[in-house]
Amino acid sequence: MESNYNNILVPVDGSAQSEDALAKGALIAHNNGAHLDVLHVLSTQQYGYNYGGMVDGDVINNLVEDTTDYLNKSVDRIKKEADLDDIQIHIRFGNPKTVIAFEFPKDHKSDLIVMGATGMSRLQRVLEGSVSSFVNRSAKCDVMVVRTNKENKPYKPVENN
């Protein structure tokens, strides 16, 4: 069976798992001659609890600037590593689960989502639920969940002290 993907989405959150997913997604895009969308979702849920629903404009501007800087550095690195030029960065606000599983793929006609198995701690997964599990169950396109690093070795579990 041969799959040919045209629009690949890689959501990133700064974790090692998402960085490895980005590297693998870029390789798939290169091998398929596909466009690569790199997405970071700024969760609106976390600000509602911390700031009573009101977030200062400077905070938002700083978040967007920091995220843009992070995404540009990641894309520059990936362009060299994967010899890929057709990459675009995106920043969205909202619930990461629904943005990644439904909204972004619909808007950008994504036919493959490549994402890390988890970027959250155990406590975050218990409180919020796993984004990758939700996307894997709910997305209308193919989903590849990356469970290994760049050398295809499994991640060692983080031990809590």
GROMACS .gro file of N, CA and C in nm:
model
  483
    1MET      N    1   0.084  -0.117   0.000
    1MET     CA    2   0.000   0.000   0.000
    1MET      C    3   0.090   0.124   0.000
    2GLU      N    4   0.061   0.216  -0.087
    2GLU     CA    5   0.139   0.339  -0.096
    2GLU      C    6   0.051   0.456  -0.056
    3SER      N    7   0.105   0.540   0.032
    3SER     CA    8   0.034   0.660   0.073
    3SER      C    9   0.111   0.781   0.022
    4ASN      N   10   0.038   0.876  -0.031
    4ASN     CA   11   0.100   0.999  -0.076
    4ASN      C   12   0.029   1.113  -0.006
    5TYR      N   13   0.101   1.180   0.080
    5TYR     CA   14   0.044   1.290   0.156
    5TYR      C   15   0.083   1.422   0.091
    6ASN      N   16  -0.009   1.518   0.094
    6ASN     CA   17   0.014   1.649   0.034
    6ASN      C   18   0.030   1.761   0.137
    7ASN      N   19  -0.044   1.751   0.247
    7ASN     CA   20  -0.045   1.855   0.350
    7ASN      C   21  -0.030   1.790   0.486
    8ILE      N   22   0.089   1.804   0.542
    8ILE     CA   23   0.120   1.739   0.670
    8ILE      C   24   0.121   1.844   0.780
    9LEU      N   25   0.053   1.813   0.888
    9LEU     CA   26   0.046   1.900   1.005
    9LEU      C   27   0.130   1.840   1.117
   10VAL      N   28   0.219   1.922   1.174
   10VAL     CA   29   0.294   1.881   1.293
   10VAL      C   30   0.270   1.985   1.402
   11PRO      N   31   0.190   1.951   1.503
   11PRO     CA   32   0.173   2.042   1.616
   11PRO      C   33   0.293   2.028   1.710
   12VAL      N   34   0.345   2.140   1.756
   12VAL     CA   35   0.461   2.139   1.847
   12VAL      C   36   0.429   2.218   1.973
   13ASP      N   37   0.493   2.176   2.082
   13ASP     CA   38   0.470   2.246   2.210
   13ASP      C   39   0.601   2.273   2.284
   14GLY      N   40   0.714   2.250   2.220
   14GLY     CA   41   0.842   2.275   2.284
   14GLY      C   42   0.900   2.153   2.352
   15SER      N   43   0.825   2.046   2.363
   15SER     CA   44   0.876   1.924   2.427
   15SER      C   45   0.969   1.848   2.333
   16ALA      N   46   1.051   1.762   2.390
   16ALA     CA   47   1.142   1.679   2.310
   16ALA      C   48   1.062   1.590   2.215
   17GLN      N   49   0.948   1.540   2.261
   17GLN     CA   50   0.866   1.453   2.176
   17GLN      C   51   0.812   1.528   2.055
   18SER      N   52   0.771   1.653   2.074
   18SER     CA   53   0.719   1.728   1.960
   18SER      C   54   0.831   1.766   1.864
   19GLU      N   55   0.951   1.790   1.915
   19GLU     CA   56   1.065   1.820   1.828
   19GLU      C   57   1.100   1.698   1.742
   20ASP      N   58   1.096   1.579   1.801
   20ASP     CA   59   1.122   1.458   1.724
   20ASP      C   60   1.011   1.432   1.623
   21ALA      N   61   0.887   1.461   1.661
   21ALA     CA   62   0.775   1.448   1.567
   21ALA      C   63   0.794   1.543   1.450
   22LEU      N   64   0.844   1.663   1.478
   22LEU     CA   65   0.869   1.760   1.371
   22LEU      C   66   0.976   1.707   1.274
   23ALA      N   67   1.081   1.650   1.327
   23ALA     CA   68   1.186   1.594   1.241
   23ALA      C   69   1.132   1.481   1.155
   24LYS      N   70   1.052   1.395   1.214
   24LYS     CA   71   0.996   1.283   1.137
   24LYS      C   72   0.890   1.331   1.038
   25GLY      N   73   0.810   1.429   1.078
   25GLY     CA   74   0.711   1.485   0.987
   25GLY      C   75   0.776   1.553   0.868
   26ALA      N   76   0.888   1.621   0.892
   26ALA     CA   77   0.961   1.687   0.783
   26ALA      C   78   1.018   1.584   0.686
   27LEU      N   79   1.066   1.474   0.739
   27LEU     CA   80   1.117   1.367   0.652
   27LEU      C   81   1.006   1.308   0.566
   28ILE      N   82   0.890   1.288   0.624
   28ILE     CA   83   0.774   1.237   0.548
   28ILE      C   84   0.735   1.338   0.441
   29ALA      N   85   0.733   1.466   0.477
   29ALA     CA   86   0.700   1.571   0.380
   29ALA      C   87   0.801   1.572   0.266
   30HIS      N   88   0.928   1.563   0.300
   30HIS     CA   89   1.033   1.559   0.198
   30HIS      C   90   1.014   1.440   0.104
   31ASN      N   91   0.989   1.323   0.161
   31ASN     CA   92   0.973   1.201   0.080
   31ASN      C   93   0.848   1.202  -0.006
   32ASN      N   94   0.747   1.279   0.035
   32ASN     CA   95   0.621   1.286  -0.040
   32ASN      C   96   0.610   1.412  -0.125
   33GLY      N   97   0.708   1.501  -0.119
   33GLY     CA   98   0.698   1.629  -0.188
   33GLY      C   99   0.580   1.709  -0.136
   34ALA      N  100   0.556   1.701  -0.004
   34ALA     CA  101   0.438   1.761   0.057
   34ALA      C  102   0.469   1.894   0.124
   35HIS      N  103   0.364   1.969   0.148
   35HIS     CA  104   0.371   2.093   0.226
   35HIS      C  105   0.366   2.056   0.374
   36LEU      N  106   0.444   2.125   0.457
   36LEU     CA  107   0.447   2.100   0.600
   36LEU      C  108   0.399   2.222   0.676
   37ASP      N  109   0.296   2.203   0.758
   37ASP     CA  110   0.245   2.307   0.846
   37ASP      C  111   0.291   2.276   0.988
   38VAL      N  112   0.358   2.373   1.051
   38VAL     CA  113   0.403   2.358   1.190
   38VAL      C  114   0.315   2.449   1.274
   39LEU      N  115   0.245   2.389   1.369
   39LEU     CA  116   0.142   2.461   1.446
   39LEU      C  117   0.174   2.459   1.594
   40HIS      N  118   0.159   2.575   1.656
   40HIS     CA  119   0.164   2.583   1.803
   40HIS      C  120   0.032   2.643   1.848
   41VAL      N  121  -0.036   2.573   1.939
   41VAL     CA  122  -0.163   2.621   1.990
   41VAL      C  123  -0.141   2.679   2.129
   42LEU      N  124  -0.173   2.806   2.144
   42LEU     CA  125  -0.169   2.871   2.275
   42LEU      C  126  -0.304   2.847   2.341
   43SER      N  127  -0.303   2.768   2.445
   43SER     CA  128  -0.425   2.726   2.511
   43SER      C  129  -0.492   2.841   2.584
   44THR      N  130  -0.613   2.871   2.548
   44THR     CA  131  -0.687   2.977   2.615
   44THR      C  132  -0.738   2.931   2.751
   45GLN      N  133  -0.745   2.802   2.773
   45GLN     CA  134  -0.796   2.750   2.900
   45GLN      C  135  -0.708   2.791   3.017
   46GLN      N  136  -0.576   2.790   2.999
   46GLN     CA  137  -0.488   2.819   3.111
   46GLN      C  138  -0.494   2.964   3.155
   47TYR      N  139  -0.528   3.056   3.065
   47TYR     CA  140  -0.532   3.196   3.102
   47TYR      C  141  -0.660   3.232   3.174
   48GLY      N  142  -0.768   3.165   3.145
   48GLY     CA  143  -0.895   3.194   3.210
   48GLY      C  144  -0.888   3.171   3.359
   49TYR      N  145  -0.815   3.067   3.401
   49TYR     CA  146  -0.805   3.037   3.543
   49TYR      C  147  -0.706   3.131   3.614
   50ASN      N  148  -0.601   3.167   3.546
   50ASN     CA  149  -0.496   3.246   3.610
   50ASN      C  150  -0.529   3.394   3.616
   51TYR      N  151  -0.602   3.444   3.520
   51TYR     CA  152  -0.624   3.588   3.511
   51TYR      C  153  -0.771   3.627   3.515
   52GLY      N  154  -0.855   3.538   3.563
   52GLY     CA  155  -0.996   3.569   3.571
   52GLY      C  156  -1.059   3.598   3.436
   53GLY      N  157  -1.003   3.541   3.331
   53GLY     CA  158  -1.057   3.560   3.197
   53GLY      C  159  -1.004   3.683   3.127
   54MET      N  160  -0.933   3.770   3.199
   54MET     CA  161  -0.880   3.893   3.140
   54MET      C  162  -0.729   3.880   3.126
   55VAL      N  163  -0.680   3.890   3.004
   55VAL     CA  164  -0.537   3.880   2.979
   55VAL      C  165  -0.490   4.011   2.918
   56ASP      N  166  -0.386   4.068   2.975
   56ASP     CA  167  -0.330   4.193   2.927
   56ASP      C  168  -0.277   4.176   2.785
   57GLY      N  169  -0.293   4.278   2.703
   57GLY     CA  170  -0.246   4.273   2.564
   57GLY      C  171  -0.096   4.250   2.553
   58ASP      N  172  -0.018   4.305   2.647
   58ASP     CA  173   0.126   4.284   2.646
   58ASP      C  174   0.161   4.137   2.667
   59VAL      N  175   0.085   4.070   2.753
   59VAL     CA  176   0.109   3.927   2.777
   59VAL      C  177   0.086   3.850   2.648
   60ILE      N  178  -0.021   3.880   2.578
   60ILE     CA  179  -0.051   3.812   2.452
   60ILE      C  180   0.058   3.841   2.349
   61ASN      N  181   0.097   3.967   2.337
   61ASN     CA  182   0.203   4.003   2.241
   61ASN      C  183   0.333   3.930   2.271
   62ASN      N  184   0.371   3.924   2.399
   62ASN     CA  185   0.493   3.853   2.437
   62ASN      C  186   0.483   3.704   2.408
   63LEU      N  187   0.367   3.645   2.435
   63LEU     CA  188   0.347   3.503   2.404
   63LEU      C  189   0.362   3.477   2.255
   64VAL      N  190   0.299   3.560   2.174
   64VAL     CA  191   0.306   3.543   2.029
   64VAL      C  192   0.449   3.563   1.979
   65GLU      N  193   0.519   3.665   2.030
   65GLU     CA  194   0.657   3.689   1.987
   65GLU      C  195   0.748   3.573   2.026
   66ASP      N  196   0.736   3.524   2.149
   66ASP     CA  197   0.819   3.412   2.194
   66ASP      C  198   0.789   3.286   2.113
   67THR      N  199   0.661   3.262   2.087
   67THR     CA  200   0.621   3.144   2.010
   67THR      C  201   0.670   3.155   1.866
   68THR      N  202   0.659   3.272   1.806
   68THR     CA  203   0.706   3.292   1.670
   68THR      C  204   0.856   3.270   1.661
   69ASP      N  205   0.930   3.319   1.759
   69ASP     CA  206   1.075   3.299   1.763
   69ASP      C  207   1.109   3.151   1.772
   70TYR      N  208   1.041   3.080   1.862
   70TYR     CA  209   1.061   2.936   1.878
   70TYR      C  210   1.030   2.861   1.747
   71LEU      N  211   0.918   2.894   1.685
   71LEU     CA  212   0.880   2.826   1.561
   71LEU      C  213   0.978   2.855   1.448
   72ASN      N  214   1.021   2.979   1.435
   72ASN     CA  215   1.118   3.013   1.330
   72ASN      C  216   1.250   2.939   1.348
   73LYS      N  217   1.298   2.930   1.471
   73LYS     CA  218   1.422   2.856   1.498
   73LYS      C  219   1.405   2.707   1.466
   74SER      N  220   1.293   2.650   1.504
   74SER     CA  221   1.266   2.509   1.475
   74SER      C  222   1.260   2.483   1.325
   75VAL      N  223   1.192   2.572   1.253
   75VAL     CA  224   1.178   2.555   1.108
   75VAL      C  225   1.312   2.574   1.038
   76ASP      N  226   1.392   2.670   1.080
   76ASP     CA  227   1.524   2.688   1.020
   76ASP      C  228   1.609   2.562   1.035
   77ARG      N  229   1.605   2.503   1.155
   77ARG     CA  230   1.679   2.379   1.178
   77ARG      C  231   1.628   2.265   1.090
   78ILE      N  232   1.496   2.251   1.082
   78ILE     CA  233   1.436   2.141   1.005
   78ILE      C  234   1.461   2.158   0.856
   79LYS      N  235   1.458   2.280   0.807
   79LYS     CA  236   1.485   2.304   0.664
   79LYS      C  237   1.622   2.249   0.627
   80LYS      N  238   1.720   2.269   0.713
   80LYS     CA  239   1.855   2.218   0.686
   80LYS      C  240   1.860   2.067   0.701
   81GLU      N  241   1.803   2.014   0.808
   81GLU     CA  242   1.810   1.870   0.835
   81GLU      C  243   1.737   1.788   0.730
   82ALA      N  244   1.620   1.833   0.688
   82ALA     CA  245   1.535   1.753   0.597
   82ALA      C  246   1.541   1.800   0.453
   83ASP      N  247   1.618   1.906   0.426
   83ASP     CA  248   1.624   1.961   0.291
   83ASP      C  249   1.483   1.987   0.239
   84LEU      N  250   1.408   2.066   0.315
   84LEU     CA  251   1.268   2.093   0.286
   84LEU      C  252   1.244   2.243   0.295
   85ASP      N  253   1.181   2.299   0.192
   85ASP     CA  254   1.154   2.443   0.191
   85ASP      C  255   1.006   2.478   0.206
   86ASP      N  256   0.918   2.384   0.174
   86ASP     CA  257   0.775   2.412   0.175
   86ASP      C  258   0.718   2.395   0.316
   87ILE      N  259   0.754   2.489   0.404
   87ILE     CA  260   0.712   2.485   0.544
   87ILE      C  261   0.649   2.619   0.580
   88GLN      N  262   0.542   2.612   0.656
   88GLN     CA  263   0.476   2.733   0.703
   88GLN      C  264   0.446   2.718   0.852
   89ILE      N  265   0.468   2.825   0.930
   89ILE     CA  266   0.437   2.822   1.072
   89ILE      C  267   0.301   2.886   1.098
   90HIS      N  268   0.237   2.838   1.204
   90HIS     CA  269   0.105   2.888   1.242
   90HIS      C  270   0.096   2.895   1.394
   91ILE      N  271   0.027   2.996   1.443
   91ILE     CA  272  -0.005   3.008   1.585
   91ILE      C  273  -0.155   3.025   1.594
   92ARG      N  274  -0.216   2.944   1.677
   92ARG     CA  275  -0.361   2.955   1.700
   92ARG      C  276  -0.387   2.964   1.849
   93PHE      N  277  -0.495   3.028   1.884
   93PHE     CA  278  -0.544   3.032   2.021
   93PHE      C  279  -0.663   2.939   2.030
   94GLY      N  280  -0.676   2.867   2.141
   94GLY     CA  281  -0.791   2.781   2.160
   94GLY      C  282  -0.755   2.657   2.238
   95ASN      N  283  -0.844   2.562   2.232
   95ASN     CA  284  -0.823   2.433   2.296
   95ASN      C  285  -0.737   2.348   2.202
   96PRO      N  286  -0.617   2.307   2.244
   96PRO     CA  287  -0.529   2.231   2.154
   96PRO      C  288  -0.595   2.106   2.094
   97LYS      N  289  -0.678   2.039   2.172
   97LYS     CA  290  -0.743   1.917   2.122
   97LYS      C  291  -0.827   1.945   1.998
   98THR      N  292  -0.916   2.042   2.008
   98THR     CA  293  -1.007   2.067   1.897
   98THR      C  294  -0.939   2.139   1.781
   99VAL      N  295  -0.845   2.228   1.812
   99VAL     CA  296  -0.774   2.297   1.704
   99VAL      C  297  -0.696   2.196   1.620
  100ILE      N  298  -0.624   2.104   1.686
  100ILE     CA  299  -0.540   2.008   1.614
  100ILE      C  300  -0.625   1.901   1.545
  101ALA      N  301  -0.727   1.852   1.611
  101ALA     CA  302  -0.806   1.742   1.555
  101ALA      C  303  -0.904   1.787   1.447
  102PHE      N  304  -0.963   1.905   1.462
  102PHE     CA  305  -1.072   1.945   1.373
  102PHE      C  306  -1.046   2.074   1.293
  103GLU      N  307  -1.023   2.184   1.365
  103GLU     CA  308  -1.023   2.315   1.302
  103GLU      C  309  -0.909   2.334   1.201
  104PHE      N  310  -0.786   2.312   1.245
  104PHE     CA  311  -0.673   2.336   1.156
  104PHE      C  312  -0.674   2.242   1.035
  105PRO      N  313  -0.692   2.110   1.054
  105PRO     CA  314  -0.694   2.022   0.936
  105PRO      C  315  -0.803   2.057   0.835
  106LYS      N  316  -0.917   2.104   0.884
  106LYS     CA  317  -1.025   2.144   0.793
  106LYS      C  318  -0.985   2.269   0.714
  107ASP      N  319  -0.928   2.367   0.783
  107ASP     CA  320  -0.889   2.493   0.719
  107ASP      C  321  -0.775   2.476   0.619
  108HIS      N  322  -0.685   2.382   0.646
  108HIS     CA  323  -0.562   2.367   0.565
  108HIS      C  324  -0.556   2.236   0.488
  109LYS      N  325  -0.665   2.161   0.488
  109LYS     CA  326  -0.675   2.036   0.413
  109LYS      C  327  -0.561   1.940   0.447
  110SER      N  328  -0.533   1.928   0.576
  110SER     CA  329  -0.428   1.835   0.621
  110SER      C  330  -0.474   1.692   0.596
  111ASP      N  331  -0.382   1.611   0.542
  111ASP     CA  332  -0.416   1.469   0.522
  111ASP      C  333  -0.333   1.377   0.611
  112LEU      N  334  -0.242   1.434   0.690
  112LEU     CA  335  -0.166   1.358   0.789
  112LEU      C  336  -0.129   1.452   0.903
  113ILE      N  337  -0.148   1.404   1.026
  113ILE     CA  338  -0.103   1.475   1.145
  113ILE      C  339   0.006   1.389   1.208
  114VAL      N  340   0.123   1.450   1.230
  114VAL     CA  341   0.233   1.380   1.295
  114VAL      C  342   0.258   1.451   1.428
  115MET      N  343   0.244   1.378   1.538
  115MET     CA  344   0.260   1.443   1.668
  115MET      C  345   0.325   1.350   1.769
  116GLY      N  346   0.388   1.410   1.870
  116GLY     CA  347   0.450   1.333   1.976
  116GLY      C  348   0.345   1.266   2.062
  117ALA      N  349   0.386   1.156   2.125
  117ALA     CA  350   0.293   1.081   2.208
  117ALA      C  351   0.242   1.164   2.325
  118THR      N  352   0.331   1.245   2.383
  118THR     CA  353   0.289   1.332   2.492
  118THR      C  354   0.394   1.438   2.517
  119GLY      N  355   0.349   1.553   2.555
  119GLY     CA  356   0.439   1.657   2.599
  119GLY      C  357   0.402   1.700   2.740
  120MET      N  358   0.309   1.627   2.800
  120MET     CA  359   0.255   1.665   2.930
  120MET      C  360   0.310   1.576   3.040
  121SER      N  361   0.306   1.627   3.162
  121SER     CA  362   0.339   1.546   3.277
  121SER      C  363   0.221   1.454   3.309
  122ARG      N  364   0.243   1.359   3.397
  122ARG     CA  365   0.133   1.269   3.436
  122ARG      C  366   0.017   1.347   3.495
  123LEU      N  367   0.048   1.443   3.580
  123LEU     CA  368  -0.058   1.522   3.643
  123LEU      C  369  -0.138   1.600   3.539
  124GLN      N  370  -0.070   1.661   3.442
  124GLN     CA  371  -0.141   1.734   3.337
  124GLN      C  372  -0.232   1.641   3.258
  125ARG      N  373  -0.184   1.520   3.226
  125ARG     CA  374  -0.266   1.425   3.150
  125ARG      C  375  -0.391   1.386   3.228
  126VAL      N  376  -0.376   1.370   3.362
  126VAL     CA  377  -0.490   1.335   3.446
  126VAL      C  378  -0.591   1.450   3.448
  127LEU      N  379  -0.541   1.573   3.465
  127LEU     CA  380  -0.629   1.688   3.476
  127LEU      C  381  -0.692   1.730   3.343
  128GLU      N  382  -0.612   1.729   3.235
  128GLU     CA  383  -0.658   1.781   3.107
  128GLU      C  384  -0.688   1.673   3.004
  129GLY      N  385  -0.631   1.557   3.021
  129GLY     CA  386  -0.643   1.452   2.921
  129GLY      C  387  -0.537   1.469   2.814
  130SER      N  388  -0.500   1.361   2.751
  130SER     CA  389  -0.394   1.363   2.652
  130SER      C  390  -0.443   1.420   2.520
  131VAL      N  391  -0.372   1.521   2.470
  131VAL     CA  392  -0.408   1.579   2.341
  131VAL      C  393  -0.387   1.476   2.230
  132SER      N  394  -0.273   1.405   2.233
  132SER     CA  395  -0.245   1.309   2.126
  132SER      C  396  -0.349   1.196   2.124
  133SER      N  397  -0.394   1.151   2.241
  133SER     CA  398  -0.498   1.047   2.244
  133SER      C  399  -0.628   1.098   2.183
  134PHE      N  400  -0.665   1.220   2.217
  134PHE     CA  401  -0.788   1.279   2.162
  134PHE      C  402  -0.777   1.292   2.010
  135VAL      N  403  -0.666   1.348   1.962
  135VAL     CA  404  -0.647   1.367   1.819
  135VAL      C  405  -0.647   1.232   1.747
  136ASN      N  406  -0.579   1.134   1.803
  136ASN     CA  407  -0.574   1.002   1.742
  136ASN      C  408  -0.713   0.940   1.728
  137ARG      N  409  -0.797   0.960   1.828
  137ARG     CA  410  -0.934   0.905   1.824
  137ARG      C  411  -1.028   0.986   1.736
  138SER      N  412  -1.005   1.118   1.723
  138SER     CA  413  -1.107   1.206   1.668
  138SER      C  414  -1.081   1.263   1.530
  139ALA      N  415  -0.956   1.275   1.490
  139ALA     CA  416  -0.925   1.341   1.363
  139ALA      C  417  -0.981   1.262   1.245
  140LYS      N  418  -1.017   1.335   1.140
  140LYS     CA  419  -1.073   1.273   1.019
  140LYS      C  420  -0.965   1.227   0.923
  141CYS      N  421  -0.839   1.270   0.944
  141CYS     CA  422  -0.729   1.230   0.857
  141CYS      C  423  -0.639   1.130   0.931
  142ASP      N  424  -0.538   1.079   0.862
  142ASP     CA  425  -0.442   0.990   0.926
  142ASP      C  426  -0.366   1.062   1.035
  143VAL      N  427  -0.333   0.989   1.141
  143VAL     CA  428  -0.256   1.043   1.252
  143VAL      C  429  -0.140   0.948   1.281
  144MET      N  430  -0.022   1.005   1.287
  144MET     CA  431   0.097   0.928   1.325
  144MET      C  432   0.144   0.980   1.460
  145VAL      N  433   0.143   0.893   1.560
  145VAL     CA  434   0.187   0.930   1.693
  145VAL      C  435   0.330   0.880   1.709
  146VAL      N  436   0.423   0.974   1.728
  146VAL     CA  437   0.565   0.942   1.738
  146VAL      C  438   0.596   0.903   1.882
  147ARG      N  439   0.649   0.783   1.899
  147ARG     CA  440   0.680   0.731   2.032
  147ARG      C  441   0.829   0.708   2.052
  148THR      N  442   0.909   0.746   1.951
  148THR     CA  443   1.053   0.724   1.959
  148THR      C  444   1.126   0.854   1.925
  149ASN      N  445   1.252   0.860   1.966
  149ASN     CA  446   1.332   0.978   1.935
  149ASN      C  447   1.386   0.970   1.793
  150LYS      N  448   1.475   1.062   1.756
  150LYS     CA  449   1.527   1.067   1.620
  150LYS      C  450   1.604   0.942   1.582
  151GLU      N  451   1.659   0.875   1.681
  151GLU     CA  452   1.734   0.751   1.656
  151GLU      C  453   1.643   0.628   1.663
  152ASN      N  454   1.512   0.650   1.667
  152ASN     CA  455   1.411   0.545   1.677
  152ASN      C  456   1.425   0.459   1.802
  153LYS      N  457   1.471   0.522   1.909
  153LYS     CA  458   1.479   0.454   2.038
  153LYS      C  459   1.365   0.506   2.126
  154PRO      N  460   1.302   0.416   2.200
  154PRO     CA  461   1.190   0.460   2.287
  154PRO      C  462   1.236   0.560   2.391
  155TYR      N  463   1.147   0.649   2.426
  155TYR     CA  464   1.176   0.744   2.532
  155TYR      C  465   1.180   0.671   2.664
  156LYS      N  466   1.273   0.712   2.750
  156LYS     CA  467   1.279   0.657   2.884
  156LYS      C  468   1.178   0.733   2.969
  157PRO      N  469   1.099   0.661   3.048
  157PRO     CA  470   1.002   0.731   3.132
  157PRO      C  471   1.073   0.822   3.232
  158VAL      N  472   1.014   0.938   3.254
  158VAL     CA  473   1.067   1.032   3.351
  158VAL      C  474   1.027   0.985   3.488
  159GLU      N  475   1.126   0.968   3.574
  159GLU     CA  476   1.095   0.919   3.709
  159GLU      C  477   1.073   1.036   3.801
  160ASN      N  478   0.966   1.027   3.878
  160ASN     CA  479   0.935   1.132   3.976
  160ASN      C  480   1.007   1.101   4.106
  161ASN      N  481   1.068   1.202   4.164
  161ASN     CA  482   1.141   1.182   4.291
  161ASN      C  483   1.049   1.188   4.408
   0.00000   0.00000   0.00000
